[in-house]
Short mmCIF file of C-alpha atoms and ligand atoms in Angstrom, two decimals:
data_model
loop_
_atom_site.label_atom_id
_atom_site.label_comp_id
_atom_site.label_asym_id
_atom_site.label_seq_id
_atom_site.Cartn_x
_atom_site.Cartn_y
_atom_site.Cartn_z
CA MET C 1 -6.72 -6.61 12.13
CA MET C 2 -7.14 -10.35 12.71
CA ALA C 3 -4.16 -12.60 12.02
CA SER C 4 -4.82 -15.10 9.26
CA ARG C 5 -4.83 -18.79 10.10
CA VAL C 6 -4.26 -19.75 6.46
CA ARG C 7 -0.90 -21.51 6.04
CA LYS C 8 -1.21 -23.34 2.70
CA ALA C 9 -0.65 -21.88 -0.74
CA VAL C 10 -1.16 -23.53 -4.10
CA LEU C 11 1.01 -22.27 -6.97
CA PRO C 12 -0.23 -23.61 -10.31
CA VAL C 13 2.72 -23.62 -12.72
CA ALA C 14 1.59 -26.38 -15.06
CA GLY C 15 0.36 -24.26 -17.99
CA LEU C 16 1.81 -24.60 -21.46
CA GLY C 17 2.98 -21.00 -21.80
CA THR C 18 1.94 -20.73 -25.44
CA ARG C 19 2.26 -16.93 -25.37
CA PHE C 20 5.96 -17.44 -24.76
CA LEU C 21 6.71 -20.09 -27.40
CA PRO C 22 9.17 -21.16 -28.64
CA VAL C 23 11.30 -20.66 -25.50
CA THR C 24 8.68 -22.44 -23.37
CA LYS C 25 9.17 -25.55 -25.48
CA ALA C 26 12.12 -26.31 -23.18
CA VAL C 27 12.12 -23.67 -20.38
CA PRO C 28 9.15 -23.10 -18.05
CA LYS C 29 7.96 -19.50 -18.39
CA GLU C 30 8.07 -19.22 -14.60
CA MET C 31 11.87 -19.69 -14.81
CA LEU C 32 12.43 -16.78 -17.22
CA PRO C 33 14.54 -14.21 -15.41
CA ILE C 34 13.58 -10.92 -13.88
CA CYS C 35 17.13 -9.55 -13.67
CA ASP C 36 18.98 -12.51 -12.16
CA ARG C 37 16.19 -14.51 -10.56
CA PRO C 38 13.24 -16.43 -11.96
CA GLY C 39 9.86 -14.71 -11.68
CA ILE C 40 8.51 -17.59 -9.60
CA GLU C 41 11.02 -16.77 -6.83
CA LEU C 42 9.42 -13.35 -6.33
CA ILE C 43 6.02 -15.04 -6.03
CA VAL C 44 7.26 -17.66 -3.55
CA ALA C 45 8.91 -14.87 -1.54
CA GLU C 46 5.57 -12.99 -1.48
CA ALA C 47 3.81 -16.07 -0.09
CA VAL C 48 6.49 -16.66 2.55
CA GLU C 49 6.42 -13.01 3.62
CA ALA C 50 2.65 -13.27 4.09
CA GLY C 51 3.12 -16.18 6.53
CA LEU C 52 2.22 -18.97 4.10
CA THR C 53 4.51 -21.81 5.12
CA GLU C 54 3.19 -24.84 3.24
CA LEU C 55 3.62 -24.31 -0.48
CA ILE C 56 2.17 -26.71 -3.02
CA LEU C 57 3.54 -26.40 -6.55
CA VAL C 58 1.26 -27.85 -9.23
CA VAL C 59 3.72 -28.84 -11.94
CA ALA C 60 3.71 -30.76 -15.21
CA ARG C 61 6.20 -32.66 -17.33
CA GLY C 62 9.05 -30.35 -18.32
CA LYS C 63 8.63 -28.10 -15.26
CA GLU C 64 11.21 -29.94 -13.12
CA ALA C 65 13.53 -26.92 -13.15
CA ILE C 66 11.06 -25.02 -10.95
CA VAL C 67 11.09 -27.76 -8.33
CA ASP C 68 14.90 -28.06 -8.42
CA TYR C 69 15.23 -24.33 -7.92
CA PHE C 70 13.56 -24.45 -4.52
CA HIS C 71 15.66 -27.35 -3.26
CA ARG C 72 19.25 -27.28 -2.01
CA SER C 73 22.17 -27.90 -4.34
CA PRO C 74 24.95 -29.10 -1.97
CA ALA C 75 27.44 -29.84 -4.78
CA LEU C 76 27.09 -26.32 -6.21
CA GLU C 77 27.30 -24.76 -2.75
CA ALA C 78 30.46 -26.77 -1.97
CA HIS C 79 32.05 -25.72 -5.26
CA LEU C 80 31.31 -22.04 -4.65
CA GLU C 81 32.70 -22.27 -1.10
CA ALA C 82 35.84 -24.10 -2.24
CA THR C 83 36.52 -21.41 -4.84
CA GLY C 84 36.01 -18.60 -2.33
CA LYS C 85 32.68 -17.35 -3.75
CA LEU C 86 31.11 -17.22 -0.32
CA GLU C 87 28.51 -14.56 -1.10
CA LEU C 88 27.17 -16.57 -4.06
CA ALA C 89 27.22 -19.77 -2.01
CA ARG C 90 25.08 -18.09 0.66
CA GLU C 91 22.62 -16.80 -1.96
CA VAL C 92 22.27 -20.20 -3.63
CA ARG C 93 21.64 -21.81 -0.23
CA ARG C 94 19.15 -19.08 0.75
CA VAL C 95 17.01 -19.75 -2.31
CA GLY C 96 17.06 -23.51 -1.61
CA GLU C 97 15.82 -22.83 1.92
CA LEU C 98 13.31 -20.09 1.09
CA ALA C 99 10.32 -22.36 1.51
CA THR C 100 9.32 -25.95 2.01
CA VAL C 101 7.59 -26.97 -1.18
CA MET C 102 5.69 -30.08 -2.06
CA THR C 103 4.68 -30.85 -5.59
CA MET C 104 1.59 -32.28 -7.23
CA ARG C 105 1.50 -33.14 -10.88
CA GLN C 106 -1.23 -32.06 -13.29
CA GLU C 107 -1.14 -34.77 -15.95
CA GLU C 108 -2.86 -32.68 -18.62
CA ALA C 109 -3.27 -28.91 -19.00
CA LEU C 110 -7.05 -28.96 -18.56
CA GLY C 111 -7.30 -25.45 -17.12
CA LEU C 112 -6.58 -23.42 -14.00
CA GLY C 113 -9.58 -24.86 -12.12
CA HIS C 114 -8.30 -28.35 -12.86
CA ALA C 115 -4.78 -27.39 -11.73
CA VAL C 116 -6.12 -26.16 -8.37
CA ARG C 117 -8.18 -29.33 -8.00
CA THR C 118 -5.01 -31.36 -8.57
CA ALA C 119 -3.79 -30.04 -5.20
CA ALA C 120 -6.89 -31.31 -3.33
CA ALA C 121 -5.15 -34.14 -1.48
CA ALA C 122 -2.47 -31.75 -0.21
CA VAL C 123 -4.94 -29.01 0.77
CA GLY C 124 -7.50 -31.19 2.56
CA ASP C 125 -10.35 -29.18 4.10
CA ASP C 126 -8.23 -26.14 4.93
CA ASP C 127 -8.76 -22.68 3.51
CA PHE C 128 -5.81 -21.87 1.24
CA ALA C 129 -4.21 -19.22 -0.93
CA VAL C 130 -3.56 -19.42 -4.68
CA LEU C 131 -0.79 -17.45 -6.39
CA LEU C 132 -0.43 -17.69 -10.17
CA GLY C 133 3.07 -18.19 -11.49
CA ASP C 134 2.94 -15.48 -14.13
CA ASP C 135 1.48 -12.59 -12.13
CA VAL C 136 4.24 -10.77 -10.28
CA ILE C 137 3.06 -8.07 -7.87
CA ASP C 138 5.36 -5.54 -6.24
CA ALA C 139 3.73 -4.15 -3.10
CA ALA C 140 4.74 -2.71 0.27
CA GLN C 141 2.51 -5.32 1.96
CA PRO C 142 2.43 -8.60 -0.01
CA ALA C 143 -0.71 -8.63 -2.17
CA ILE C 144 -1.69 -12.08 -0.90
CA GLY C 145 -1.30 -10.78 2.67
CA GLN C 146 -3.76 -7.97 1.89
CA LEU C 147 -6.25 -10.62 0.71
CA LEU C 148 -5.62 -12.77 3.78
CA ASP C 149 -6.54 -9.81 6.00
CA VAL C 150 -9.90 -9.47 4.24
CA HIS C 151 -10.44 -13.23 4.46
CA ALA C 152 -9.75 -13.23 8.22
CA GLU C 153 -12.60 -10.73 8.65
CA ARG C 154 -15.11 -11.90 6.05
CA GLY C 155 -14.39 -15.56 5.25
CA GLY C 156 -15.65 -16.97 1.95
CA CYS C 157 -13.37 -16.38 -1.00
CA VAL C 158 -11.32 -13.25 -1.68
CA VAL C 159 -9.89 -12.42 -5.11
CA ALA C 160 -7.43 -9.73 -6.20
CA LEU C 161 -8.98 -7.11 -8.49
CA MET C 162 -7.52 -4.61 -10.89
CA PRO C 163 -9.31 -2.16 -13.21
CA VAL C 164 -8.41 -2.87 -16.85
CA PRO C 165 -9.09 -0.86 -20.02
CA PRO C 166 -12.68 -1.80 -21.08
CA ASP C 167 -11.47 -3.34 -24.36
CA GLN C 168 -9.34 -5.87 -22.43
CA THR C 169 -12.05 -7.61 -20.37
CA ASN C 170 -11.87 -10.59 -22.74
CA ARG C 171 -8.49 -11.51 -21.27
CA TYR C 172 -9.61 -11.83 -17.62
CA GLY C 173 -12.23 -13.08 -15.22
CA VAL C 174 -14.43 -10.04 -14.64
CA ILE C 175 -16.70 -9.30 -11.65
CA GLY C 176 -19.81 -7.32 -10.88
CA GLY C 177 -21.06 -6.44 -7.41
CA GLU C 178 -21.56 -3.84 -4.74
CA ARG C 179 -18.73 -1.71 -3.48
CA VAL C 180 -18.58 -1.98 0.33
CA GLY C 181 -15.32 -0.17 1.01
CA GLU C 182 -12.77 2.06 -0.64
CA ARG C 183 -11.13 -0.98 -2.25
CA LEU C 184 -13.51 -3.80 -1.36
CA THR C 185 -16.38 -5.16 -3.46
CA HIS C 186 -18.99 -7.73 -2.43
CA ILE C 187 -19.09 -9.79 -5.61
CA ALA C 188 -22.43 -10.84 -7.11
CA VAL C 189 -21.32 -12.24 -10.48
CA MET C 190 -18.14 -13.48 -12.12
CA VAL C 191 -17.65 -14.09 -15.84
CA GLU C 192 -14.61 -15.64 -17.51
CA LYS C 193 -13.15 -13.56 -20.37
CA PRO C 194 -16.33 -11.67 -21.39
CA PRO C 195 -16.33 -9.60 -24.59
CA PRO C 196 -16.46 -5.90 -23.56
CA ALA C 197 -20.19 -5.64 -24.33
CA GLU C 198 -20.98 -8.46 -21.88
CA ALA C 199 -18.59 -7.47 -19.09
CA PRO C 200 -20.34 -6.60 -15.79
CA SER C 201 -17.58 -4.02 -15.05
CA ASN C 202 -13.92 -3.45 -15.86
CA LEU C 203 -12.75 -4.91 -12.54
CA SER C 204 -10.74 -7.97 -13.43
CA ILE C 205 -9.36 -10.83 -11.38
CA VAL C 206 -5.57 -11.11 -11.31
CA GLY C 207 -3.59 -14.03 -9.99
CA ARG C 208 -4.14 -13.98 -6.21
CA TYR C 209 -6.96 -15.76 -4.37
CA VAL C 210 -7.84 -16.95 -0.88
CA LEU C 211 -10.26 -19.86 -1.14
CA PRO C 212 -12.35 -21.92 1.26
CA GLY C 213 -11.50 -25.64 1.44
CA ARG C 214 -14.90 -26.54 0.03
CA ILE C 215 -13.99 -25.00 -3.34
CA MET C 216 -12.38 -28.40 -4.05
CA ARG C 217 -15.79 -30.08 -3.91
CA ILE C 218 -17.26 -27.38 -6.15
CA LEU C 219 -14.38 -27.79 -8.62
CA ALA C 220 -15.00 -31.54 -8.72
CA GLN C 221 -18.47 -30.72 -10.11
CA THR C 222 -17.34 -27.92 -12.46
CA LYS C 223 -17.75 -28.75 -16.14
CA PRO C 224 -15.33 -27.47 -18.78
CA GLY C 225 -16.18 -23.87 -19.66
CA ARG C 226 -14.66 -21.27 -21.96
CA GLY C 227 -11.96 -22.76 -24.18
CA GLY C 228 -12.94 -26.29 -23.05
CA GLU C 229 -10.93 -25.72 -19.84
CA ILE C 230 -12.09 -26.23 -16.26
CA GLN C 231 -12.24 -22.61 -15.17
CA LEU C 232 -11.56 -21.51 -11.60
CA THR C 233 -13.80 -18.51 -12.26
CA ASP C 234 -16.79 -20.82 -12.90
CA ALA C 235 -16.32 -22.47 -9.49
CA LEU C 236 -15.92 -19.08 -7.79
CA ALA C 237 -19.14 -17.91 -9.45
CA VAL C 238 -20.97 -20.51 -7.30
CA LEU C 239 -19.62 -18.81 -4.15
CA ALA C 240 -20.49 -15.38 -5.57
CA ALA C 241 -24.10 -16.48 -6.10
CA GLU C 242 -24.20 -17.42 -2.39
CA GLY C 243 -22.85 -14.00 -1.36
CA GLN C 244 -19.57 -15.59 -0.28
CA ALA C 245 -17.14 -13.78 -2.60
CA TRP C 246 -15.17 -10.58 -2.07
CA GLY C 247 -12.82 -8.68 -4.32
CA LEU C 248 -10.01 -6.42 -3.16
CA GLU C 249 -8.36 -3.78 -5.32
CA PHE C 250 -4.97 -4.46 -3.75
CA GLU C 251 -2.31 -1.81 -3.30
CA GLY C 252 0.69 -2.56 -5.48
CA GLU C 253 1.84 -2.87 -9.07
CA ARG C 254 1.14 -5.97 -11.09
CA PHE C 255 3.24 -7.36 -13.95
CA ASP C 256 1.95 -9.98 -16.39
CA THR C 257 5.16 -11.91 -16.91
CA GLY C 258 3.43 -14.46 -19.17
CA ASN C 259 4.07 -12.40 -22.30
CA VAL C 260 7.17 -10.81 -23.80
CA LEU C 261 6.39 -7.12 -23.19
CA GLY C 262 5.10 -7.81 -19.68
CA LEU C 263 8.32 -9.61 -18.73
CA LEU C 264 10.40 -6.81 -20.23
CA ARG C 265 8.41 -4.26 -18.22
CA ALA C 266 8.96 -6.27 -15.03
CA ASN C 267 12.67 -6.43 -15.78
CA LEU C 268 12.90 -2.66 -16.18
CA HIS C 269 10.92 -2.06 -12.99
CA TYR C 270 13.00 -4.37 -10.82
CA ALA C 271 16.31 -3.34 -12.39
CA LEU C 272 15.59 0.32 -11.63
CA LYS C 273 15.07 -0.65 -7.98
CA ARG C 274 18.53 -2.19 -7.78
CA PRO C 275 21.15 0.50 -7.02
CA GLU C 276 23.92 -1.40 -8.83
CA LEU C 277 21.79 -1.72 -12.00
CA ALA C 278 19.71 1.46 -12.07
CA ASP C 279 22.25 3.80 -13.72
CA GLY C 280 23.08 1.22 -16.37
CA VAL C 281 19.40 0.72 -17.18
CA ARG C 282 18.81 4.48 -17.50
CA ALA C 283 21.76 4.71 -19.88
CA LEU C 284 20.29 1.86 -21.94
CA LEU C 285 16.87 3.52 -22.08
CA GLN C 286 18.51 6.71 -23.36
CA GLU C 287 20.54 4.81 -25.93
CA PHE C 288 17.41 3.17 -27.33
CA GLU C 289 15.15 6.20 -27.31
CA GLY C 290 14.04 7.20 -30.80
CA ARG C 291 15.38 4.05 -32.50
P1 LIG G 301 -2.40 -18.95 -18.27
O1 LIG G 301 -3.44 -19.22 -19.27
O2 LIG G 301 -1.92 -17.58 -18.02
O3 LIG G 301 -1.09 -19.80 -18.52
O4 LIG G 301 -2.85 -19.64 -16.92
P2 LIG G 301 -0.64 -20.74 -19.67
O5 LIG G 301 -1.72 -21.62 -20.12
O6 LIG G 301 0.62 -21.37 -19.18
O7 LIG G 301 -0.15 -19.67 -20.74
P3 LIG G 301 -0.61 -19.32 -22.21
O8 LIG G 301 -1.90 -18.58 -22.05
O9 LIG G 301 -0.69 -20.62 -22.93
O10 LIG G 301 0.52 -18.46 -22.73
C1 LIG G 301 -2.75 -19.00 -15.64
C2 LIG G 301 -1.98 -19.85 -14.65
O11 LIG G 301 -2.57 -21.13 -14.51
C3 LIG G 301 -1.63 -22.16 -14.71
C4 LIG G 301 -0.51 -21.52 -15.52
O12 LIG G 301 0.71 -22.17 -15.27
C5 LIG G 301 -0.54 -20.09 -15.04
O13 LIG G 301 0.24 -19.91 -13.87
N1 LIG G 301 -2.29 -23.28 -15.40
C6 LIG G 301 -3.10 -23.04 -16.45
C7 LIG G 301 -2.06 -24.56 -14.96
O14 LIG G 301 -1.31 -24.80 -13.98
N2 LIG G 301 -2.68 -25.60 -15.61
C8 LIG G 301 -3.50 -25.40 -16.66
O15 LIG G 301 -4.05 -26.37 -17.19
C9 LIG G 301 -3.71 -24.08 -17.09
#
Protein backbone atom coordinates (compact mmCIF):
# COMPACT_ATOMS: atom_id res chain seq x y z
CA MET A 1 0.00 0.00 0.00
CA MET A 2 1.42 3.39 -0.98
CA ALA A 3 1.59 6.09 1.68
CA SER A 4 -0.53 9.10 0.85
CA ARG A 5 1.17 12.43 0.27
CA VAL A 6 -2.05 14.34 0.93
CA ARG A 7 -1.70 16.55 4.02
CA LYS A 8 -4.51 19.11 3.68
CA ALA A 9 -8.13 18.64 4.66
CA VAL A 10 -11.03 21.02 4.15
CA LEU A 11 -13.88 20.80 6.66
CA PRO A 12 -16.91 22.77 5.46
CA VAL A 13 -18.95 23.76 8.53
CA ALA A 14 -20.64 26.86 7.18
CA GLY A 15 -24.11 25.42 6.45
CA LEU A 16 -27.23 26.80 8.06
CA GLY A 17 -28.31 23.57 9.75
CA THR A 18 -31.99 24.10 9.00
CA ARG A 19 -32.82 20.48 9.85
CA PHE A 20 -31.74 21.26 13.40
CA LEU A 21 -33.57 24.57 13.93
CA PRO A 22 -34.27 26.20 16.29
CA VAL A 23 -31.15 25.19 18.26
CA THR A 24 -28.92 26.04 15.28
CA LYS A 25 -30.15 29.62 15.46
CA ALA A 26 -27.46 30.12 18.12
CA VAL A 27 -25.40 26.89 18.31
CA PRO A 28 -23.58 25.39 15.31
CA LYS A 29 -24.89 21.87 14.66
CA GLU A 30 -21.29 20.65 14.56
CA MET A 31 -21.01 21.62 18.26
CA LEU A 32 -23.98 19.50 19.39
CA PRO A 33 -22.65 16.84 21.72
CA ILE A 34 -22.06 13.18 21.14
CA CYS A 35 -21.83 12.24 24.82
CA ASP A 36 -19.49 14.92 26.13
CA ARG A 37 -17.73 16.10 22.99
CA PRO A 38 -18.91 17.94 19.89
CA GLY A 39 -19.39 15.80 16.78
CA ILE A 40 -16.81 17.88 14.90
CA GLU A 41 -14.10 16.70 17.32
CA LEU A 42 -14.60 13.10 16.18
CA ILE A 43 -14.23 14.23 12.56
CA VAL A 44 -11.08 16.27 13.26
CA ALA A 45 -9.65 13.28 15.15
CA GLU A 46 -10.38 11.05 12.12
CA ALA A 47 -8.47 13.45 9.86
CA VAL A 48 -5.52 13.67 12.24
CA GLU A 49 -5.37 9.89 12.63
CA ALA A 50 -5.23 9.56 8.83
CA GLY A 51 -2.13 11.79 8.73
CA LEU A 52 -3.88 14.98 7.59
CA THR A 53 -1.99 17.72 9.39
CA GLU A 54 -3.20 20.94 7.77
CA LEU A 55 -6.87 21.43 8.52
CA ILE A 56 -8.88 24.20 6.91
CA LEU A 57 -12.23 24.96 8.54
CA VAL A 58 -14.69 26.76 6.26
CA VAL A 59 -16.83 28.69 8.73
CA ALA A 60 -19.52 31.36 8.66
CA ARG A 61 -20.86 34.02 10.98
CA GLY A 62 -22.09 32.40 14.19
CA LYS A 63 -19.73 29.42 13.90
CA GLU A 64 -16.96 30.95 16.04
CA ALA A 65 -17.49 28.34 18.77
CA ILE A 66 -16.07 25.66 16.45
CA VAL A 67 -12.88 27.63 15.92
CA ASP A 68 -12.51 28.41 19.64
CA TYR A 69 -12.91 24.74 20.47
CA PHE A 70 -9.75 23.79 18.58
CA HIS A 71 -7.63 26.51 20.16
CA ARG A 72 -6.09 26.57 23.63
CA SER A 73 -7.90 28.11 26.58
CA PRO A 74 -5.05 28.99 29.00
CA ALA A 75 -7.33 30.71 31.54
CA LEU A 76 -9.60 27.66 31.79
CA GLU A 77 -6.61 25.31 31.99
CA ALA A 78 -5.06 27.43 34.77
CA HIS A 79 -8.33 27.45 36.71
CA LEU A 80 -8.71 23.67 36.46
CA GLU A 81 -5.09 23.16 37.57
CA ALA A 82 -5.44 25.59 40.48
CA THR A 83 -8.53 23.74 41.71
CA GLY A 84 -6.84 20.35 41.44
CA LYS A 85 -8.85 19.11 38.43
CA LEU A 86 -5.72 17.92 36.66
CA GLU A 87 -7.37 15.25 34.53
CA LEU A 88 -9.87 17.77 33.12
CA ALA A 89 -7.12 20.33 32.57
CA ARG A 90 -5.16 17.77 30.52
CA GLU A 91 -8.24 16.91 28.45
CA VAL A 92 -9.06 20.55 27.73
CA ARG A 93 -5.46 21.16 26.66
CA ARG A 94 -5.41 17.99 24.52
CA VAL A 95 -8.42 19.14 22.51
CA GLY A 96 -6.82 22.58 21.99
CA GLU A 97 -3.71 20.89 20.62
CA LEU A 98 -5.42 18.16 18.59
CA ALA A 99 -4.76 19.87 15.29
CA THR A 100 -3.50 23.07 13.75
CA VAL A 101 -6.51 24.64 12.10
CA MET A 102 -6.80 27.62 9.85
CA THR A 103 -10.12 29.13 8.97
CA MET A 104 -11.66 30.54 5.83
CA ARG A 105 -14.99 32.28 5.85
CA GLN A 106 -17.84 31.52 3.46
CA GLU A 107 -19.74 34.80 3.34
CA GLU A 108 -23.00 33.26 2.12
CA ALA A 109 -24.31 29.69 2.27
CA LEU A 110 -24.26 29.17 -1.50
CA GLY A 111 -23.73 25.41 -1.34
CA LEU A 112 -21.14 22.76 -0.55
CA GLY A 113 -19.27 23.30 -3.84
CA HIS A 114 -19.02 26.99 -3.02
CA ALA A 115 -17.82 26.21 0.52
CA VAL A 116 -15.00 24.02 -0.85
CA ARG A 117 -14.09 26.72 -3.36
CA THR A 118 -13.82 29.20 -0.48
CA ALA A 119 -10.77 27.22 0.69
CA ALA A 120 -8.97 27.60 -2.67
CA ALA A 121 -6.32 30.05 -1.47
CA ALA A 122 -5.41 27.77 1.43
CA VAL A 123 -5.37 24.59 -0.69
CA GLY A 124 -3.37 25.92 -3.64
CA ASP A 125 -2.65 23.25 -6.27
CA ASP A 126 -2.37 20.38 -3.80
CA ASP A 127 -4.64 17.36 -3.74
CA PHE A 128 -6.74 17.51 -0.56
CA ALA A 129 -9.31 15.70 1.54
CA VAL A 130 -12.82 16.93 2.40
CA LEU A 131 -14.67 15.81 5.52
CA LEU A 132 -18.22 17.04 6.10
CA GLY A 133 -19.04 18.28 9.56
CA ASP A 134 -22.25 16.33 10.00
CA ASP A 135 -21.16 12.87 8.83
CA VAL A 136 -19.55 10.99 11.70
CA ILE A 137 -17.99 7.64 10.76
CA ASP A 138 -16.80 5.08 13.28
CA ALA A 139 -14.26 2.76 11.66
CA ALA A 140 -11.26 0.64 12.64
CA GLN A 141 -9.21 2.45 9.96
CA PRO A 142 -10.33 6.09 9.54
CA ALA A 143 -12.72 6.28 6.58
CA ILE A 144 -10.76 9.16 5.04
CA GLY A 145 -7.59 7.05 5.38
CA GLN A 146 -9.27 4.25 3.39
CA LEU A 147 -10.01 6.79 0.64
CA LEU A 148 -6.46 8.16 0.76
CA ASP A 149 -5.13 4.64 0.12
CA VAL A 150 -7.24 4.35 -3.04
CA HIS A 151 -6.17 7.84 -4.11
CA ALA A 152 -2.47 6.97 -3.68
CA GLU A 153 -2.94 4.12 -6.16
CA ARG A 154 -5.42 5.59 -8.64
CA GLY A 155 -5.23 9.40 -8.40
CA GLY A 156 -8.21 11.43 -9.63
CA CYS A 157 -10.97 11.89 -7.10
CA VAL A 158 -12.18 9.31 -4.59
CA VAL A 159 -15.55 9.55 -2.83
CA ALA A 160 -17.01 7.54 0.05
CA LEU A 161 -20.00 5.42 -0.95
CA MET A 162 -22.79 3.80 0.99
CA PRO A 163 -25.79 1.82 -0.27
CA VAL A 164 -29.05 3.54 0.76
CA PRO A 165 -32.65 2.32 0.57
CA PRO A 166 -33.81 3.05 -3.04
CA ASP A 167 -36.48 5.51 -1.85
CA GLN A 168 -33.80 7.71 -0.22
CA THR A 169 -31.66 8.53 -3.29
CA ASN A 170 -33.20 12.01 -3.38
CA ARG A 171 -31.23 12.94 -0.26
CA TYR A 172 -27.74 12.18 -1.65
CA GLY A 173 -25.38 12.46 -4.58
CA VAL A 174 -25.77 9.13 -6.36
CA ILE A 175 -23.29 7.39 -8.68
CA GLY A 176 -23.33 4.91 -11.53
CA GLY A 177 -20.32 3.04 -12.86
CA GLU A 178 -18.42 -0.19 -13.16
CA ARG A 179 -17.44 -2.22 -10.14
CA VAL A 180 -13.69 -2.90 -10.29
CA GLY A 181 -13.14 -4.41 -6.86
CA GLU A 182 -15.03 -5.83 -3.91
CA ARG A 183 -15.68 -2.31 -2.61
CA LEU A 184 -14.37 -0.11 -5.42
CA THR A 185 -16.35 1.38 -8.32
CA HIS A 186 -15.00 3.27 -11.32
CA ILE A 187 -17.57 6.03 -11.51
CA ALA A 188 -19.10 7.02 -14.86
CA VAL A 189 -21.91 9.35 -13.74
CA MET A 190 -22.88 11.34 -10.67
CA VAL A 191 -26.27 12.92 -10.03
CA GLU A 192 -27.21 15.21 -7.14
CA LYS A 193 -30.33 14.11 -5.22
CA PRO A 194 -32.08 12.17 -8.02
CA PRO A 195 -35.67 10.99 -7.52
CA PRO A 196 -35.58 7.16 -7.18
CA ALA A 197 -36.76 6.65 -10.79
CA GLU A 198 -33.79 8.64 -12.13
CA ALA A 199 -31.10 7.28 -9.81
CA PRO A 200 -28.30 5.40 -11.62
CA SER A 201 -27.94 3.07 -8.58
CA ASN A 202 -28.50 3.17 -4.84
CA LEU A 203 -24.82 3.87 -4.10
CA SER A 204 -24.75 7.29 -2.50
CA ILE A 205 -21.94 9.67 -1.67
CA VAL A 206 -21.42 10.38 2.02
CA GLY A 207 -19.24 13.10 3.48
CA ARG A 208 -15.67 12.02 2.70
CA TYR A 209 -13.74 12.92 -0.46
CA VAL A 210 -10.16 13.08 -1.73
CA LEU A 211 -9.96 15.64 -4.52
CA PRO A 212 -7.35 16.76 -7.03
CA GLY A 213 -6.19 20.38 -6.73
CA ARG A 214 -7.67 21.20 -10.12
CA ILE A 215 -11.21 20.68 -8.78
CA MET A 216 -10.91 24.31 -7.63
CA ARG A 217 -10.70 25.49 -11.25
CA ILE A 218 -13.67 23.27 -12.17
CA LEU A 219 -15.67 24.65 -9.22
CA ALA A 220 -14.92 28.19 -10.35
CA GLN A 221 -16.80 27.33 -13.58
CA THR A 222 -19.63 25.39 -11.91
CA LYS A 223 -23.02 27.06 -12.19
CA PRO A 224 -25.64 26.79 -9.45
CA GLY A 225 -27.45 23.45 -9.72
CA ARG A 226 -30.14 21.73 -7.70
CA GLY A 227 -31.66 24.05 -5.10
CA GLY A 228 -29.81 27.03 -6.65
CA GLU A 229 -26.66 25.92 -4.78
CA ILE A 230 -23.19 25.36 -6.24
CA GLN A 231 -23.03 21.59 -5.94
CA LEU A 232 -19.78 19.72 -5.35
CA THR A 233 -21.37 16.73 -7.09
CA ASP A 234 -21.72 18.74 -10.33
CA ALA A 235 -17.98 19.52 -10.32
CA LEU A 236 -17.12 15.89 -9.56
CA ALA A 237 -19.32 14.80 -12.47
CA VAL A 238 -16.80 16.52 -14.78
CA LEU A 239 -14.03 14.26 -13.41
CA ALA A 240 -16.32 11.22 -13.69
CA ALA A 241 -16.93 11.97 -17.38
CA GLU A 242 -13.13 11.92 -17.85
CA GLY A 243 -12.83 8.54 -16.11
CA GLN A 244 -11.08 10.19 -13.16
CA ALA A 245 -13.51 9.34 -10.34
CA TRP A 246 -13.58 6.38 -7.98
CA GLY A 247 -15.98 5.41 -5.25
CA LEU A 248 -15.13 3.29 -2.22
CA GLU A 249 -17.69 1.50 -0.08
CA PHE A 250 -15.68 2.16 3.07
CA GLU A 251 -15.62 -0.17 6.04
CA GLY A 252 -17.25 1.46 9.04
CA GLU A 253 -20.53 2.81 10.37
CA ARG A 254 -21.79 6.21 9.37
CA PHE A 255 -24.01 8.53 11.43
CA ASP A 256 -25.85 11.50 9.95
CA THR A 257 -25.58 13.88 12.88
CA GLY A 258 -27.31 16.68 10.95
CA ASN A 259 -30.77 15.58 12.09
CA VAL A 260 -32.30 14.80 15.47
CA LEU A 261 -32.68 11.01 15.18
CA GLY A 262 -29.24 10.63 13.58
CA LEU A 263 -27.58 12.50 16.44
CA LEU A 264 -29.50 10.45 18.99
CA ARG A 265 -28.37 7.26 17.26
CA ALA A 266 -24.75 8.45 17.31
CA ASN A 267 -25.08 9.24 21.00
CA LEU A 268 -26.34 5.74 21.79
CA HIS A 269 -23.61 4.13 19.71
CA TYR A 270 -20.75 6.04 21.29
CA ALA A 271 -22.18 5.86 24.82
CA LEU A 272 -22.42 2.06 24.57
CA LYS A 273 -18.70 2.01 23.68
CA ARG A 274 -17.80 3.86 26.87
CA PRO A 275 -17.45 1.40 29.79
CA GLU A 276 -18.47 4.02 32.38
CA LEU A 277 -21.66 4.86 30.43
CA ALA A 278 -22.70 1.58 28.83
CA ASP A 279 -24.61 0.06 31.78
CA GLY A 280 -26.46 3.31 32.41
CA VAL A 281 -27.49 3.55 28.75
CA ARG A 282 -28.76 -0.06 28.73
CA ALA A 283 -30.83 0.68 31.83
CA LEU A 284 -32.27 3.77 30.10
CA LEU A 285 -33.14 1.79 26.98
CA GLN A 286 -34.99 -0.75 29.13
CA GLU A 287 -36.81 1.97 31.04
CA PHE A 288 -38.08 3.52 27.80
CA GLU A 289 -39.01 0.34 26.00
CA GLY A 290 -42.74 0.12 25.27
CA ARG A 291 -43.48 3.73 26.26
P1 LIG B 1 -25.93 20.06 4.49
O1 LIG B 1 -26.94 20.44 3.50
O2 LIG B 1 -25.98 18.74 5.15
O3 LIG B 1 -25.84 21.10 5.69
O4 LIG B 1 -24.51 20.32 3.87
P2 LIG B 1 -26.68 22.34 6.08
O5 LIG B 1 -27.01 23.17 4.91
O6 LIG B 1 -25.93 22.98 7.20
O7 LIG B 1 -27.92 21.64 6.78
P3 LIG B 1 -29.47 21.62 6.47
O8 LIG B 1 -29.62 20.72 5.30
O9 LIG B 1 -29.86 23.05 6.25
O10 LIG B 1 -30.07 21.06 7.74
C1 LIG B 1 -23.42 19.40 3.97
C2 LIG B 1 -22.18 20.05 4.55
O11 LIG B 1 -21.79 21.17 3.78
C3 LIG B 1 -21.64 22.33 4.57
C4 LIG B 1 -22.47 22.06 5.82
O12 LIG B 1 -21.95 22.77 6.92
C5 LIG B 1 -22.36 20.56 5.96
O13 LIG B 1 -21.19 20.19 6.68
N1 LIG B 1 -22.11 23.50 3.81
C6 LIG B 1 -23.26 23.44 3.11
C7 LIG B 1 -21.34 24.65 3.82
O14 LIG B 1 -20.27 24.72 4.46
N2 LIG B 1 -21.78 25.73 3.10
C8 LIG B 1 -22.93 25.70 2.39
O15 LIG B 1 -23.26 26.71 1.75
C9 LIG B 1 -23.68 24.52 2.40
